CSV table of C-alpha atoms in Angstrom, one decimal:
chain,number,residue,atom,x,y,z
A,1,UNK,CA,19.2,-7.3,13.8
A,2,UNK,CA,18.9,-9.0,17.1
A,3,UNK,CA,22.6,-7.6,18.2
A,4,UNK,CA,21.9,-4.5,16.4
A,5,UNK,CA,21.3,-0.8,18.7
A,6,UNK,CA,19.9,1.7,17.7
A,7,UNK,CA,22.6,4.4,17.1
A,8,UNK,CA,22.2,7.9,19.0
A,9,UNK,CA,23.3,11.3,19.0
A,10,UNK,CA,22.9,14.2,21.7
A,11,UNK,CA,21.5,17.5,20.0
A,12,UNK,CA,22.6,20.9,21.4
A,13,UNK,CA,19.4,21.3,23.1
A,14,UNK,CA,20.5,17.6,25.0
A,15,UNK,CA,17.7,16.0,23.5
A,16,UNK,CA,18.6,12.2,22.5
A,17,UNK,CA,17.5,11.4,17.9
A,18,UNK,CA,18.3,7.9,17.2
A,19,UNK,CA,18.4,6.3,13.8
A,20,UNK,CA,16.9,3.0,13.0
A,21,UNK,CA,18.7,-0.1,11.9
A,22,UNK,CA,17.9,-0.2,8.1
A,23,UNK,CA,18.4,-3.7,6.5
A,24,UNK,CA,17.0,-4.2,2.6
A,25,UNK,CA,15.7,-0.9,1.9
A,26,UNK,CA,13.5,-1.6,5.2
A,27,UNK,CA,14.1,0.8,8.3
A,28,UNK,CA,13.5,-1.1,11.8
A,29,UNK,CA,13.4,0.4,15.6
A,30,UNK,CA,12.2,-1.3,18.1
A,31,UNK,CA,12.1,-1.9,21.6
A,32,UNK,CA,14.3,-4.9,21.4
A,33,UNK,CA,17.2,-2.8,19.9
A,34,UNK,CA,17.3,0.0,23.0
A,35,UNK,CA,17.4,-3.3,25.6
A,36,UNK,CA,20.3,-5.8,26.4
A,37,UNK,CA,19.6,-9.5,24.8
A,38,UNK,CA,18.5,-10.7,28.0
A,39,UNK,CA,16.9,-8.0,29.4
A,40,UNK,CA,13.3,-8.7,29.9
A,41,UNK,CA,10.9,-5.7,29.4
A,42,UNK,CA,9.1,-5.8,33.0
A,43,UNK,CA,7.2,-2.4,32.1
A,44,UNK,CA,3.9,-1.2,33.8
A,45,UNK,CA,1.6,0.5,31.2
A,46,UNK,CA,2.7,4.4,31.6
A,47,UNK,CA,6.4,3.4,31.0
A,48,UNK,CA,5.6,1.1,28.5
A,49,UNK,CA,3.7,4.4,26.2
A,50,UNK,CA,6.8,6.2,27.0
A,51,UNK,CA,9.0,4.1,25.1
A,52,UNK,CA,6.3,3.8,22.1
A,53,UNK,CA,6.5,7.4,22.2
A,54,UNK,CA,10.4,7.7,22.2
A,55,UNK,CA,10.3,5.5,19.1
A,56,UNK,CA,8.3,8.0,17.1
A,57,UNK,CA,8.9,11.1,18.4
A,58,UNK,CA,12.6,10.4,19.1
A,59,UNK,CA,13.8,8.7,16.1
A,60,UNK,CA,15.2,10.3,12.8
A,61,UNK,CA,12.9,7.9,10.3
A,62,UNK,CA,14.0,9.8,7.2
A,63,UNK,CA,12.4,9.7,3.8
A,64,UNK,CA,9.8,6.4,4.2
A,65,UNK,CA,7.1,5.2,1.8
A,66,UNK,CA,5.1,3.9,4.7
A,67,UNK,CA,5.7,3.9,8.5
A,68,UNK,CA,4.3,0.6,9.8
A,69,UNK,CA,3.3,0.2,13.6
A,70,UNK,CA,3.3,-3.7,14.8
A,71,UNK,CA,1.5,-3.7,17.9
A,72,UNK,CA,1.0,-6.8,20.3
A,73,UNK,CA,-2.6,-8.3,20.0
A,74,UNK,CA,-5.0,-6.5,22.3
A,75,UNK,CA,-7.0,-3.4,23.2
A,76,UNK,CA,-4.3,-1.5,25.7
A,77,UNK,CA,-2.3,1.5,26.7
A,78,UNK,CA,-0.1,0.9,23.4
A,79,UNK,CA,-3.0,1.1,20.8
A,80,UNK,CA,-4.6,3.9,23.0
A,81,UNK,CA,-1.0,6.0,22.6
A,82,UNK,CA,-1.3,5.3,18.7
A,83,UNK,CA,-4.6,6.6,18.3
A,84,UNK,CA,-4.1,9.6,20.5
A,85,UNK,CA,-0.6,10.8,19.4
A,86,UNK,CA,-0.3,9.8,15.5
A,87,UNK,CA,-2.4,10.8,12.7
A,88,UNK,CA,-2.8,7.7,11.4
A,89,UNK,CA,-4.0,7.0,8.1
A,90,UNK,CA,-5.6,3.6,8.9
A,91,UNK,CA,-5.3,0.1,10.8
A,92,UNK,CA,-4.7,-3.3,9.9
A,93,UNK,CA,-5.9,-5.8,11.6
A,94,UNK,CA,-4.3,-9.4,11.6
A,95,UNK,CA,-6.2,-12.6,12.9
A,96,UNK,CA,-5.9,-16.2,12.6
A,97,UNK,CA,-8.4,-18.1,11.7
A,98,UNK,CA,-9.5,-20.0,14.8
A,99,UNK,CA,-12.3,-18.7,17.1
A,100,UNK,CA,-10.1,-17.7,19.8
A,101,UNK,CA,-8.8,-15.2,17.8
A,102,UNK,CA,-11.9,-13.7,16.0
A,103,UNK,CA,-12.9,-13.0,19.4
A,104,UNK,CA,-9.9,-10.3,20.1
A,105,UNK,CA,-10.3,-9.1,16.8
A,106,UNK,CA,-14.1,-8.2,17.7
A,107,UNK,CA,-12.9,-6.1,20.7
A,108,UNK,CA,-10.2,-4.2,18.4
A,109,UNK,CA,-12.2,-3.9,15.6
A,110,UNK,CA,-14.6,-1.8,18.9
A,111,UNK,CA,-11.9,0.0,19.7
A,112,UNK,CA,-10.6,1.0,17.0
A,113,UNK,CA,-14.0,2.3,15.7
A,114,UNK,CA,-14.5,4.2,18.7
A,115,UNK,CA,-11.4,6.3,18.7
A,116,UNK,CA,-12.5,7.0,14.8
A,117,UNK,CA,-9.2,5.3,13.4
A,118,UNK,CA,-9.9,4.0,10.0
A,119,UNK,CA,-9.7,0.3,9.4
A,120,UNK,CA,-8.1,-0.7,6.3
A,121,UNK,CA,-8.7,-4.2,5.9
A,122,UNK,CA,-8.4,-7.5,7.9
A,123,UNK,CA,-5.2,-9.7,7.1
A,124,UNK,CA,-6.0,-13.6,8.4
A,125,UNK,CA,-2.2,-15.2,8.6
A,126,UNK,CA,-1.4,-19.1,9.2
A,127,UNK,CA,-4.5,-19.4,6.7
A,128,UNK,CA,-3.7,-23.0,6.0
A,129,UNK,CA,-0.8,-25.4,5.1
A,130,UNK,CA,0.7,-26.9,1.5
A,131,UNK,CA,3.4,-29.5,2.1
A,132,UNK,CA,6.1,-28.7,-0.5
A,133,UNK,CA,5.3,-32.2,-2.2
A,134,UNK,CA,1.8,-31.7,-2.4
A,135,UNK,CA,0.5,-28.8,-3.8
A,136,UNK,CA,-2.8,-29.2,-4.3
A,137,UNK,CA,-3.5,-29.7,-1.1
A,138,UNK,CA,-4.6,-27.3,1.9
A,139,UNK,CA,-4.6,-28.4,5.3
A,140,UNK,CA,-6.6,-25.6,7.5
A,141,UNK,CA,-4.5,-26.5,10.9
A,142,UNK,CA,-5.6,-23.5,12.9
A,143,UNK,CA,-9.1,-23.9,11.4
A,144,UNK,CA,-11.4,-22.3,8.4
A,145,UNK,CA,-12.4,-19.0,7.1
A,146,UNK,CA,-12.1,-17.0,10.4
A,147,UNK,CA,-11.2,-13.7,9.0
A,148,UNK,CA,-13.5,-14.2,6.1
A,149,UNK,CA,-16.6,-14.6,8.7
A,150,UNK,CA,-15.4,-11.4,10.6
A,151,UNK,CA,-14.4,-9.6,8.0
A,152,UNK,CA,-18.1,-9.8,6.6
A,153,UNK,CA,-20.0,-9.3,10.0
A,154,UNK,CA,-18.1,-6.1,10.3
A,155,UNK,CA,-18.1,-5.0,6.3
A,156,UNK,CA,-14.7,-4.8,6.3
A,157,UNK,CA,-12.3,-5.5,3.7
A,158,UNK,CA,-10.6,-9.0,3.6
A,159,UNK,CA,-7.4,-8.0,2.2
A,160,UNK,CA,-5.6,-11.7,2.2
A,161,UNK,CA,-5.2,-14.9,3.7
A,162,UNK,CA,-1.2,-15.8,4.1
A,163,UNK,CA,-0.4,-19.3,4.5
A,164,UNK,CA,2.0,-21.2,7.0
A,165,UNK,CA,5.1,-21.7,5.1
A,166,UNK,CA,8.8,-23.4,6.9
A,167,UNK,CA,10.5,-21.5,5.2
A,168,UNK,CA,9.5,-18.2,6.0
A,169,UNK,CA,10.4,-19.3,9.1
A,170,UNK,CA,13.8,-20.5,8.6
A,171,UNK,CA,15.1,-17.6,6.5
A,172,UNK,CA,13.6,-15.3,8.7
A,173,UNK,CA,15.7,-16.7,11.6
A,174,UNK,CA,18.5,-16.4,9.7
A,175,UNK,CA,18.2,-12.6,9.0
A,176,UNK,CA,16.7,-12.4,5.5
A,177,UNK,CA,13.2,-12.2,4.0
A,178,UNK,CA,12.1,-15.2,2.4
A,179,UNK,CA,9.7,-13.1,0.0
A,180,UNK,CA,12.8,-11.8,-1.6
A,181,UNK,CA,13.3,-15.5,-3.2
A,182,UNK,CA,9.8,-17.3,-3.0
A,183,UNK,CA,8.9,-16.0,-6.3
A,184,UNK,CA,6.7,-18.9,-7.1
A,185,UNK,CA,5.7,-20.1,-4.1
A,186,UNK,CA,2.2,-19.8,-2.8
A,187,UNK,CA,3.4,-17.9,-0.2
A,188,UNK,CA,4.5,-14.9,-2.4
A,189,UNK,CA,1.2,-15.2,-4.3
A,190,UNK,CA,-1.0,-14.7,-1.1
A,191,UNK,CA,2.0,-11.8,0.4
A,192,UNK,CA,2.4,-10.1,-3.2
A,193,UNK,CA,-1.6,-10.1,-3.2
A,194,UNK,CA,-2.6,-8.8,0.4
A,195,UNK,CA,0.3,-6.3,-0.1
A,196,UNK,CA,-1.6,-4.6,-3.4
A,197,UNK,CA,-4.8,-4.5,-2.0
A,198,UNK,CA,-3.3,-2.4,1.1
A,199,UNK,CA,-1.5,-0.2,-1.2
A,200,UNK,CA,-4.3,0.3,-2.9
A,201,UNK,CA,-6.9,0.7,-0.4
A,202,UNK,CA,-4.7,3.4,0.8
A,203,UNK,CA,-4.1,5.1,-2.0
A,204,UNK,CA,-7.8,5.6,-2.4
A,205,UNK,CA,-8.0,6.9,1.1
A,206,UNK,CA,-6.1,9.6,0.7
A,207,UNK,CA,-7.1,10.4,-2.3
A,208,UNK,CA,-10.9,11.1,-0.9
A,209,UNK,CA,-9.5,12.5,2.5
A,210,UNK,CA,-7.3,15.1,0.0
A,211,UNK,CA,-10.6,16.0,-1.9
């Protein structure tokens, strides 16, 4: 998707609807795709909510099963805009394990509570690491248990720990999901887990917010 735009059309009323890239069933728009390659995104914070807004309000998502938000780590303008423009149905919040880390989940985790957006579950990625030839073993690099600790301090739900795997890596960089052959793999295990616990988890939300 990296040489990808996002294509656009001019409505009668001259205002601009893209449509996102869709690769694998999966729908993608993103601030990368409305820039040049090189193009870095030197944006103060009211610009940068103006083009979080444009990819919401001004892009033709179509049918979706869910409409995920990636945000950058942090407690700023972009997570403020979220809250205050989208009814959201709940947050995830990602960590890795090592203190550093906890400690800017604590402030989101205050955030997010304060705005009354409901907090799904805490995801801890680059949990550990299983060489290929060895797997029975775990080596924690980034440290142990972080989003386990937080996840409890805040009675919050710990919805999975994902490992570090290579070869996510690789076929990511090469433009296609490694969960789509890693059947086996501890990888998929932990993904395939965390995934049916969010699923779930929402599904009960809305089921008590409908009743």
């Amino acid at each position: 998707l990296e040489e990808s735009t996002l294509p656009a059309i001019e409505q009668p009323d001259g205002k601009v609807v893209a449509y996102p890239v869709e690769k694998y069933d999966v729908k993608v728009a993103s601030m990368g795709l409305v820039m040049n390659r090189d193009q870095a995104a030197i944006i103060r914070g009211p610009m940068l909510s103006q083009f979080f807004t444009m990819l919401f309000e001004q892009v033709e998502w179509g049918p979706l099963d869910y409409l995920l938000f990636d945000l950058p780590p942090g407690t700023g303008d972009i997570q403020l805009t979220l809250t205050q423009k989208i009814p959201l149905t709940g947050t995830v919040i990602v960590t890795t394990p090592q203190d550093i880390s906890i400690a800017d989940v604590r402030r989101c985790i205050g955030m997010f509570n304060r705005v009354g957006a409901n907090i799904i579950g805490i995801v801890e990625n680059m949990s550990y690491f299983t060489p290929p030839d060895m797997t029975d073993k775990k080596y924690y690099i980034f440290g142990k248990g972080g989003g386990e600790r937080i996840a409890k301090e805040k009675e919050i739900a710990l919805l999975g720990e994902i490992p570090l795997d290579i070869n996510m890596r690789e076929y990511n960089d090469n433009g296609k999901p490694y969960l789509l052959v890693s059947e086996g793999t501890l990888f998929h295990s932990a993904f395939m887990e965390t995934t049916g616990k969010l699923i779930s988890r929402l599904r009960k939300h809305n089921y008590y917010a409908g009743n």
